[in-house]
Coordinates of C-alpha atoms in Angstrom, one line a residue:
Chain A
M1 CA 0.0 0.0 0.0
I2 CA 2.5 2.6 1.2
E3 CA 6.2 2.0 1.2
L4 CA 9.1 4.2 2.4
D5 CA 12.4 3.0 1.0
K6 CA 15.6 4.5 2.5
V7 CA 13.9 7.9 3.0
S8 CA 15.6 10.9 4.4
Y9 CA 14.0 14.1 5.6
G10 CA 15.1 17.1 7.6
F11 CA 14.3 20.8 8.2
G12 CA 16.9 23.3 7.1
G13 CA 20.3 21.8 7.5
T14 CA 19.2 19.4 10.2
A15 CA 18.4 15.8 9.3
L16 CA 15.4 14.4 11.1
F17 CA 15.9 10.9 9.9
S18 CA 17.8 9.2 7.1
Q19 CA 17.8 5.9 5.3
L20 CA 14.4 5.1 6.9
S21 CA 12.3 2.3 5.5
L22 CA 8.7 1.3 6.3
N23 CA 6.3 -1.0 4.4
L24 CA 2.6 -0.8 5.2
T25 CA 1.1 -3.9 3.6
A26 CA -2.6 -4.4 2.9
G27 CA -4.5 -5.1 6.1
S28 CA -1.6 -4.4 8.5
F29 CA -1.9 -2.5 11.7
H30 CA 1.1 -0.4 12.8
F31 CA 1.7 1.8 15.9
L32 CA 4.3 4.4 15.5
T33 CA 5.7 5.6 18.8
G34 CA 8.6 7.7 20.0
P35 CA 9.4 10.8 22.0
S36 CA 8.0 14.2 21.1
G37 CA 10.0 15.8 18.2
A38 CA 11.3 12.4 17.0
G39 CA 9.5 13.0 13.6
K40 CA 6.3 10.9 13.9
T41 CA 4.1 13.5 12.3
T42 CA 6.7 14.2 9.6
L43 CA 6.8 10.5 8.8
L44 CA 3.0 10.3 8.6
R45 CA 3.0 13.4 6.3
L46 CA 5.5 11.6 4.0
C47 CA 3.1 8.7 3.9
Y48 CA 0.2 10.8 2.5
A49 CA 2.5 13.0 0.2
D50 CA 2.1 16.1 2.3
L51 CA 5.8 16.3 2.3
R52 CA 8.4 15.2 -0.2
A53 CA 11.4 13.1 0.8
R54 CA 14.8 14.6 0.4
S55 CA 16.1 11.3 -0.8
G56 CA 14.9 7.7 -1.0
K57 CA 11.5 6.7 -2.4
V58 CA 8.0 6.9 -1.1
R59 CA 5.6 4.7 -3.0
L60 CA 1.9 5.2 -2.8
F61 CA -0.1 2.2 -4.1
G62 CA 2.9 1.2 -6.2
Q63 CA 3.6 4.7 -7.7
D64 CA 6.6 6.8 -6.9
A65 CA 5.2 9.8 -5.0
A66 CA 8.0 12.0 -6.4
T67 CA 6.7 11.5 -9.9
L68 CA 3.0 12.1 -9.1
D69 CA 1.5 15.4 -10.3
R70 CA -0.9 17.4 -8.1
D71 CA -4.0 15.7 -9.5
A72 CA -2.4 12.3 -8.9
V73 CA -1.5 13.2 -5.3
A74 CA -5.2 14.3 -4.8
L75 CA -6.4 11.0 -6.2
A76 CA -4.0 9.0 -3.9
R77 CA -5.2 10.9 -0.9
R78 CA -8.7 9.8 -1.6
R79 CA -7.4 6.3 -0.8
I80 CA -5.8 7.4 2.4
G81 CA -8.0 8.5 5.3
V82 CA -6.1 10.8 7.7
V83 CA -7.0 11.7 11.2
H84 CA -4.9 14.8 11.9
Q85 CA -3.6 15.7 15.3
N86 CA -5.6 19.0 15.3
C87 CA -8.4 17.5 13.3
E88 CA -8.2 20.2 10.5
F89 CA -11.9 21.0 10.1
L90 CA -13.5 23.8 8.1
D91 CA -15.1 25.9 10.9
H92 CA -17.8 27.4 8.7
L93 CA -19.2 24.0 7.8
T94 CA -21.3 21.8 10.1
I95 CA -19.8 18.5 11.4
A96 CA -21.9 16.6 8.9
E97 CA -20.6 18.7 6.0
N98 CA -17.0 18.3 7.3
I99 CA -17.4 14.6 7.5
A100 CA -18.8 14.5 4.0
L101 CA -16.1 16.8 2.6
P102 CA -14.0 14.0 1.0
L103 CA -17.0 12.8 -0.9
T104 CA -18.0 16.4 -1.8
V105 CA -14.5 17.2 -3.2
S106 CA -14.5 13.9 -5.2
D107 CA -17.8 15.0 -6.9
R108 CA -19.5 12.2 -5.0
G109 CA -21.5 14.4 -2.8
G110 CA -24.7 12.5 -3.7
E111 CA -23.4 9.4 -1.9
A112 CA -23.0 11.3 1.4
A113 CA -26.7 11.4 2.4
Q114 CA -27.1 7.7 2.6
N115 CA -23.9 6.9 4.4
L116 CA -23.5 10.0 6.6
Q117 CA -26.2 9.3 9.2
E118 CA -25.0 5.8 9.6
L119 CA -21.4 6.9 10.0
L120 CA -22.4 9.7 12.5
N121 CA -24.2 7.1 14.6
W122 CA -21.2 4.8 14.4
V123 CA -19.0 7.4 15.9
G124 CA -21.7 8.5 18.3
L125 CA -22.3 12.0 16.8
G126 CA -25.8 11.5 15.4
A127 CA -27.1 14.4 17.6
Q128 CA -24.2 16.8 16.7
A129 CA -24.5 16.6 13.0
N130 CA -25.5 20.2 12.5
Q131 CA -23.2 21.7 15.0
L132 CA -20.1 23.6 14.0
P133 CA -16.6 22.2 14.9
P134 CA -15.8 24.8 17.5
E135 CA -18.9 23.8 19.4
L136 CA -17.7 20.2 19.9
S137 CA -15.5 18.8 22.6
G138 CA -12.0 17.4 21.9
G139 CA -13.3 13.8 21.9
E140 CA -16.2 14.6 19.7
R141 CA -13.9 16.3 17.2
Q142 CA -11.5 13.3 17.2
R143 CA -14.4 11.0 16.4
A144 CA -15.7 13.3 13.7
A145 CA -12.1 13.4 12.3
L146 CA -12.2 9.6 12.3
A147 CA -15.6 9.6 10.5
R148 CA -14.2 11.9 7.9
A149 CA -11.2 9.7 7.4
V150 CA -13.3 6.6 6.7
I151 CA -16.2 8.0 4.7
M152 CA -14.5 7.3 1.4
S153 CA -13.8 3.7 2.5
P154 CA -10.1 4.3 2.0
D155 CA -7.5 1.5 1.8
V156 CA -5.3 3.1 4.4
I157 CA -6.1 5.0 7.6
I158 CA -3.4 7.1 9.1
A159 CA -4.0 8.7 12.5
D160 CA -1.8 11.2 14.2
E161 CA -2.3 11.1 18.0
P162 CA -6.0 10.3 17.6
T163 CA -6.4 10.0 21.4
G164 CA -4.3 13.0 22.3
N165 CA -7.2 15.2 23.5
V166 CA -9.5 12.6 25.0
D167 CA -9.9 10.7 28.2
W168 CA -9.1 7.0 28.7
E169 CA -12.6 5.8 28.0
M170 CA -12.9 7.8 24.8
S171 CA -9.4 6.7 23.6
Q172 CA -10.4 3.1 24.1
R173 CA -13.6 3.7 22.1
L174 CA -11.7 5.3 19.3
M175 CA -9.1 2.6 19.2
R176 CA -11.8 0.0 19.1
L177 CA -13.3 1.8 16.0
L178 CA -9.9 1.6 14.3
A179 CA -9.5 -2.1 15.3
E180 CA -12.9 -2.7 13.8
L181 CA -11.8 -1.0 10.5
N182 CA -8.6 -3.1 10.5
K183 CA -10.8 -6.3 10.7
M184 CA -12.6 -5.0 7.7
G185 CA -9.3 -5.1 5.8
K186 CA -8.1 -1.5 6.2
T187 CA -4.4 -0.8 6.6
I188 CA -3.9 1.3 9.8
L189 CA -1.0 3.4 10.9
I190 CA -1.3 5.2 14.2
A191 CA 1.2 7.6 15.7
T192 CA 1.0 7.9 19.4
H193 CA 3.1 8.4 22.5
D194 CA 0.5 6.7 24.7
L195 CA 2.1 3.4 25.5
H196 CA -0.7 2.3 27.9
M197 CA -3.1 2.5 25.0
I198 CA -0.8 0.5 22.8
R199 CA -0.5 -2.2 25.5
A200 CA -4.3 -2.3 25.9
M201 CA -4.8 -2.6 22.1
K202 CA -2.3 -5.4 21.5
T203 CA -4.8 -7.8 22.9
D204 CA -7.4 -6.8 20.3
V205 CA -5.3 -6.5 17.2
S206 CA -2.2 -8.0 15.7
A207 CA -0.2 -4.9 15.6
R208 CA 3.5 -4.1 14.9
V209 CA 4.9 -1.4 17.1
L210 CA 7.6 0.8 15.6
R211 CA 9.7 3.2 17.6
L212 CA 11.1 6.3 16.0
R213 CA 14.1 7.6 17.9
D214 CA 17.3 9.5 17.0
G215 CA 16.4 9.2 13.3
Q216 CA 16.0 5.5 13.4
L217 CA 12.9 3.4 13.0
L218 CA 13.0 0.2 15.1
Q219 CA 10.7 -2.6 16.0
A220 CA 9.7 -2.1 19.6
G221 CA 10.6 -5.0 21.8
A222 CA 9.6 -6.4 25.1
D223 CA 10.3 -3.1 26.8
L224 CA 7.0 -1.7 25.6
Chain B
M1 CA -15.3 24.3 -22.5
K2 CA -15.8 21.6 -19.8
A3 CA -14.5 24.1 -17.2
L4 CA -17.0 26.7 -18.4
L5 CA -19.9 24.2 -18.3
E6 CA -19.0 23.2 -14.8
L7 CA -18.8 26.9 -13.9
I8 CA -22.3 27.6 -15.2
L9 CA -23.9 24.5 -13.7
G10 CA -22.1 25.1 -10.4
D11 CA -22.0 22.9 -7.3
P12 CA -23.6 24.5 -4.2
Q13 CA -21.7 22.2 -1.9
A14 CA -18.4 23.1 -3.6
D15 CA -19.3 26.8 -3.3
R16 CA -20.0 26.3 0.4
A17 CA -16.5 24.8 1.0
V18 CA -15.0 28.3 0.6
P19 CA -16.3 30.7 3.3
P20 CA -18.0 33.9 2.1
T21 CA -15.7 36.9 1.6
G22 CA -18.0 39.9 2.5
M23 CA -15.9 43.0 1.8
T24 CA -14.0 41.6 -1.1
A25 CA -17.2 40.5 -2.7
R26 CA -18.8 43.9 -2.4
L27 CA -15.7 45.7 -3.6
T28 CA -15.5 43.4 -6.7
V29 CA -19.1 44.1 -7.6
F30 CA -18.6 47.8 -7.1
V31 CA -15.4 48.1 -9.1
A32 CA -16.9 45.9 -11.9
A33 CA -19.9 48.2 -12.0
V34 CA -17.8 51.4 -12.1
M35 CA -15.6 50.0 -14.9
A36 CA -18.6 48.9 -16.9
F37 CA -20.2 52.3 -16.5
L38 CA -17.0 53.9 -17.8
A39 CA -16.9 51.5 -20.7
V40 CA -20.5 52.4 -21.6
I41 CA -19.8 56.1 -21.6
T42 CA -16.5 55.6 -23.5
L43 CA -18.3 53.4 -26.1
A44 CA -21.1 56.0 -26.4
I45 CA -18.6 58.8 -27.1
S46 CA -16.6 56.6 -29.5
L47 CA -19.6 55.5 -31.5
T48 CA -21.2 58.9 -31.5
T49 CA -18.0 60.5 -32.7
G50 CA -17.9 58.0 -35.5
R51 CA -21.4 58.7 -36.5
V52 CA -21.0 62.4 -36.4
A53 CA -17.8 62.3 -38.4
E54 CA -19.4 60.0 -41.0
A55 CA -22.5 62.2 -41.3
W56 CA -20.4 65.4 -41.6
A57 CA -18.1 63.8 -44.1
Q58 CA -21.0 62.5 -46.1
E59 CA -22.8 65.8 -46.2
L60 CA -19.6 67.7 -47.0
A61 CA -18.6 65.2 -49.6
Q62 CA -21.8 65.6 -51.5
S63 CA -21.6 69.4 -51.6
A64 CA -19.3 72.1 -52.8
T65 CA -19.3 75.8 -52.8
L66 CA -18.3 78.1 -55.7
R67 CA -17.2 81.6 -54.7
L68 CA -17.4 84.2 -57.4
P69 CA -15.0 87.2 -57.4
V70 CA -16.4 90.5 -56.1
D71 CA -16.8 92.8 -59.1
P72 CA -20.1 94.8 -59.4
Q73 CA -19.5 95.3 -63.1
T74 CA -19.3 91.7 -64.1
S75 CA -21.0 89.9 -61.3
D76 CA -24.3 89.1 -63.2
A77 CA -22.4 87.8 -66.2
L78 CA -20.1 85.7 -64.0
L79 CA -23.0 84.3 -62.2
L80 CA -24.8 83.3 -65.4
S81 CA -21.6 81.9 -66.8
A82 CA -20.9 79.9 -63.7
L83 CA -24.4 78.5 -63.5
D84 CA -24.1 77.5 -67.2
V85 CA -20.8 75.6 -66.5
L86 CA -22.2 73.9 -63.4
E87 CA -25.5 72.9 -65.0
T88 CA -23.6 71.1 -67.8
T89 CA -21.1 69.4 -65.5
P90 CA -21.7 65.6 -65.1
G91 CA -22.4 64.6 -61.5
V92 CA -23.8 67.9 -60.4
T93 CA -27.4 67.3 -59.3
S94 CA -28.4 70.8 -58.3
V95 CA -27.0 74.3 -58.3
R96 CA -28.3 77.3 -56.4
A97 CA -27.0 80.8 -55.9
L98 CA -27.4 81.8 -52.3
S99 CA -29.7 84.8 -51.7
E100 CA -28.6 87.9 -49.9
T101 CA -30.6 86.8 -46.9
E102 CA -28.9 83.4 -46.8
Q103 CA -25.5 84.9 -47.1
Q104 CA -26.3 87.4 -44.3
A105 CA -27.4 84.5 -42.2
L106 CA -24.1 82.8 -42.7
L107 CA -22.2 85.9 -41.6
E108 CA -24.5 86.7 -38.7
P109 CA -22.7 84.6 -36.1
W110 CA -19.6 86.7 -36.7
F111 CA -20.9 90.2 -37.6
G112 CA -24.3 90.3 -35.9
P113 CA -27.8 90.7 -37.4
D114 CA -27.5 94.3 -38.7
L115 CA -24.8 93.7 -41.3
P116 CA -25.3 96.0 -44.3
L117 CA -24.5 93.4 -46.8
E118 CA -25.2 95.6 -49.8
S119 CA -22.5 98.0 -48.8
L120 CA -19.8 95.4 -48.4
P121 CA -17.8 93.5 -51.0
I122 CA -19.3 90.1 -50.3
P123 CA -18.6 87.4 -52.9
Q124 CA -21.6 85.6 -54.4
L125 CA -21.8 82.0 -53.2
I126 CA -23.2 79.1 -55.2
E127 CA -24.2 75.9 -53.5
I128 CA -23.4 72.8 -55.6
I129 CA -25.0 69.4 -54.7
T130 CA -23.2 66.5 -56.3
G131 CA -24.2 62.9 -56.7
G132 CA -22.8 59.9 -58.5
D133 CA -19.3 58.8 -59.3
D134 CA -18.9 60.9 -62.5
Y135 CA -18.4 64.1 -60.6
D136 CA -14.9 65.4 -61.2
A137 CA -13.8 68.3 -59.1
D138 CA -10.5 68.9 -60.8
G139 CA -12.2 68.9 -64.3
L140 CA -14.7 71.4 -63.0
R141 CA -12.0 73.6 -61.7
A142 CA -10.3 73.6 -65.1
R143 CA -13.5 74.5 -66.9
L144 CA -14.3 77.3 -64.3
S145 CA -10.8 78.8 -64.6
A146 CA -11.3 79.1 -68.4
Q147 CA -14.9 80.3 -68.4
V148 CA -15.3 82.0 -65.0
P149 CA -12.0 83.7 -64.2
G150 CA -11.4 84.2 -60.5
A151 CA -14.1 81.7 -59.3
V152 CA -12.9 79.5 -56.5
L153 CA -14.4 76.0 -56.1
D154 CA -14.3 74.7 -52.5
D155 CA -15.1 71.0 -52.3
H156 CA -14.5 71.0 -48.5
T157 CA -11.5 68.7 -48.7
S158 CA -9.6 71.0 -46.3
W159 CA -12.5 70.7 -43.9
R160 CA -13.1 67.0 -44.2
A161 CA -9.6 65.7 -43.8
P162 CA -8.9 67.1 -40.3
L163 CA -12.4 66.3 -39.2
L164 CA -12.1 62.6 -40.2
E165 CA -8.6 62.5 -38.7
A166 CA -9.8 64.0 -35.4
A167 CA -12.8 61.5 -35.3
S168 CA -10.4 58.7 -36.0
R169 CA -8.2 59.7 -33.1
V170 CA -11.1 60.0 -30.7
R171 CA -12.2 56.5 -31.6
L172 CA -8.7 55.2 -31.3
I173 CA -8.4 56.8 -27.8
S174 CA -11.8 55.5 -26.8
W175 CA -11.0 51.9 -27.8
S176 CA -7.7 52.2 -26.0
V177 CA -9.6 53.3 -22.9
I178 CA -11.9 50.3 -23.2
I179 CA -9.0 48.0 -23.5
L180 CA -7.5 49.6 -20.4
I181 CA -10.8 49.2 -18.6
G182 CA -10.7 45.5 -19.5
A183 CA -7.1 45.2 -18.2
T184 CA -8.1 47.0 -15.0
I185 CA -11.0 44.6 -14.4
A186 CA -8.5 41.7 -14.9
A187 CA -6.0 43.2 -12.5
M188 CA -8.6 44.1 -9.9
I189 CA -10.1 40.6 -10.0
T190 CA -6.7 39.0 -9.8
L191 CA -5.8 41.1 -6.7
A192 CA -9.2 40.3 -5.1
A193 CA -8.9 36.6 -5.9
Q194 CA -5.3 36.5 -4.6
A195 CA -6.4 38.2 -1.4
S196 CA -9.2 35.7 -1.0
L197 CA -7.0 32.8 -1.7
S198 CA -4.5 34.0 0.9
A199 CA -7.2 34.6 3.4
N200 CA -8.4 31.0 2.8
A201 CA -5.0 29.3 2.9
Q202 CA -6.2 27.0 5.8
V203 CA -9.4 26.1 3.9
I204 CA -7.3 25.3 0.8
R205 CA -4.9 23.1 2.9
V206 CA -7.8 21.1 4.4
L207 CA -9.4 20.7 0.9
R208 CA -6.1 19.4 -0.5
L209 CA -5.7 17.0 2.4
V210 CA -9.1 15.4 1.9
G211 CA -8.3 14.8 -1.8
A212 CA -9.6 18.0 -3.6
R213 CA -8.0 18.6 -6.9
D214 CA -6.8 22.1 -7.8
T215 CA -9.5 22.4 -10.4
Y216 CA -12.2 21.8 -7.7
I217 CA -10.7 24.4 -5.4
A218 CA -10.1 26.9 -8.2
R219 CA -13.7 26.4 -9.4
A220 CA -15.2 27.7 -6.2
F221 CA -13.2 30.9 -6.4
V222 CA -13.6 31.3 -10.2
R223 CA -17.4 30.9 -10.0
R224 CA -17.6 33.5 -7.3
Y225 CA -15.5 36.1 -9.0
T226 CA -17.0 35.5 -12.4
S227 CA -20.5 36.0 -11.2
R228 CA -19.5 39.1 -9.2
A229 CA -17.8 40.7 -12.2
G230 CA -20.7 39.8 -14.4
L231 CA -23.3 41.1 -12.0
G232 CA -21.3 44.3 -11.2
A233 CA -20.9 45.0 -15.0
L234 CA -24.6 44.5 -15.6
V235 CA -25.4 47.1 -12.9
G236 CA -22.8 49.4 -14.5
V237 CA -24.2 49.0 -17.9
V238 CA -27.7 49.8 -16.7
V239 CA -26.5 52.9 -15.0
G240 CA -24.4 53.8 -18.0
I241 CA -27.4 53.6 -20.3
G242 CA -29.3 55.8 -17.9
A243 CA -26.5 58.3 -18.1
T244 CA -26.4 58.3 -21.9
V245 CA -30.2 58.9 -22.0
L246 CA -29.6 62.0 -19.9
M247 CA -27.0 63.4 -22.3
P248 CA -28.0 66.1 -24.9
Q249 CA -29.7 64.4 -27.8
G250 CA -28.8 67.0 -30.5
G251 CA -31.1 69.1 -32.6
S252 CA -34.0 68.1 -34.8
G253 CA -34.7 68.3 -38.5
D254 CA -31.7 68.5 -40.7
S255 CA -29.3 69.3 -37.9
I256 CA -25.8 68.0 -38.3
L257 CA -25.6 67.2 -34.5
I258 CA -26.4 63.7 -33.5
G259 CA -27.2 62.7 -29.9
V260 CA -24.7 60.8 -27.8
G261 CA -25.9 57.2 -27.4
F262 CA -26.4 53.9 -29.2
V263 CA -28.2 53.0 -32.4
G264 CA -29.3 49.7 -33.8
A265 CA -26.7 46.9 -33.6
E266 CA -24.6 49.1 -31.3
W267 CA -26.8 48.0 -28.4
L268 CA -25.3 44.5 -28.8
L269 CA -22.0 46.0 -27.7
L270 CA -23.6 46.8 -24.3
V271 CA -24.8 43.2 -24.0
M272 CA -21.2 42.2 -24.5
I273 CA -19.8 44.3 -21.6
P274 CA -21.1 42.0 -18.7
I275 CA -20.2 38.9 -20.8
L276 CA -16.7 40.1 -21.5
S277 CA -16.3 41.3 -17.9
A278 CA -17.3 37.8 -16.6
V279 CA -15.0 36.1 -19.2
T280 CA -12.2 38.3 -18.1
A281 CA -12.8 37.5 -14.5
F282 CA -13.1 33.8 -15.3
F283 CA -9.6 33.7 -16.8
A284 CA -8.0 36.1 -14.4
T285 CA -9.3 34.2 -11.3
R286 CA -8.4 30.8 -12.8
A287 CA -4.9 31.9 -13.5
A288 CA -4.5 33.5 -10.1
A289 CA -6.0 30.5 -8.3
F290 CA -3.8 27.9 -10.0
R291 CA -0.7 30.0 -9.5
R292 CA -1.5 30.5 -5.8
L293 CA -2.5 26.9 -5.3
R294 CA 0.9 25.8 -6.6
E295 CA 2.7 28.2 -4.3
Q296 CA 0.5 27.5 -1.2
T297 CA 0.4 23.7 -1.0

């Protein structure tokens, strides 16, 4: 699905990581952990072509991301549902409109009506459909972001700290939703620093845990 | 063509994706209206100048004046001789010696109504009306110099040439002004669209992140500015027509003055102003949007 092959990236003259490889195969579940500033968000952004690698190759669905034009990047992103750390909503649109946005921009707005209410109920936001994003709590926003990420039935779901702003109970609920999607065959990549949550989830899904530290991406071991 | 069709059909959901831009919207409509108003006035002046010049040139081209020398001893004989020459000249349709009253009327603007014409050495004038292609002014001059010595034939060439030249310059300037108005609309729409695109940088980022293509994002802005420019120009044209109606409409009868305004097919040019304004806005916004999208994301 998504493959990073000996990828390097940095800001200014400083290298954040180099020669980093990652392969997200179909139906896999990955946790990405590591200390703040290690480059987790940057790594995720490389995975959905929001950033371009300095060297190495990023392959999205078998295509070299460096060779994709802007339209092709947009089309690839329709196959990747992203839950952003700060949710990235359009504050002038209702929650229902925000969730339906990927369908709207794909000129598939007509499909939204039938799936939307079901999806809102699935994430427990049926009653908040017509509220604006600033009117929602952190947990509600995270669930709405997850609903938006899955509305296109993408092949890959990438979530950046999806439980960052929510309590333990809500984080468990969100993770169960992601585990459910993985069981439906979706490829999942979650960046988080919440090791308790990873430990709790390992009983539900067969997940690989990767640790990004000092520019190296390593398989987490028994110390987790 | 496809882009234009999508633009006309529109997508309310796509339009909603970009938040409304209140002040920019009102300013765009206002500026488009002002520019269209100026375009109407400039067009009216240009077209009217053209019509006036053409009418004057046509009237002057079909007439000539023969001036006989002032000599009380021979004036009657010269007049008869001149009339004889003129009446036998091909292409001359009518010949008429101006009466004293008519000559006095011609001089009245300069000398006042109480001019004692009979005591002044005023040359006799003969009005010649020509028609057809066989009229030959040079041939007539040659015959007159032989048979009516001292007679001067004025075919108004010295009048017509600068008149037509001036009219041509006025029209050239007017069309240049109209082109400048079009360029101003394009520049203004580009600036407004760029400001709007900058103000909506976060919206554009989110749209790109959820898979929106540049065409989709640009369409929302293009549709907005195209409709605003078209609407503003329509208002400007209506006000401009009102202004031309209020302008002096010239004299009646055989007056050479023609009222400022539009005649016949010229009205179609007014219909074209909002259309051209919208088309200009369409291309200006589209270019600005794609350029800014490439820079921004």
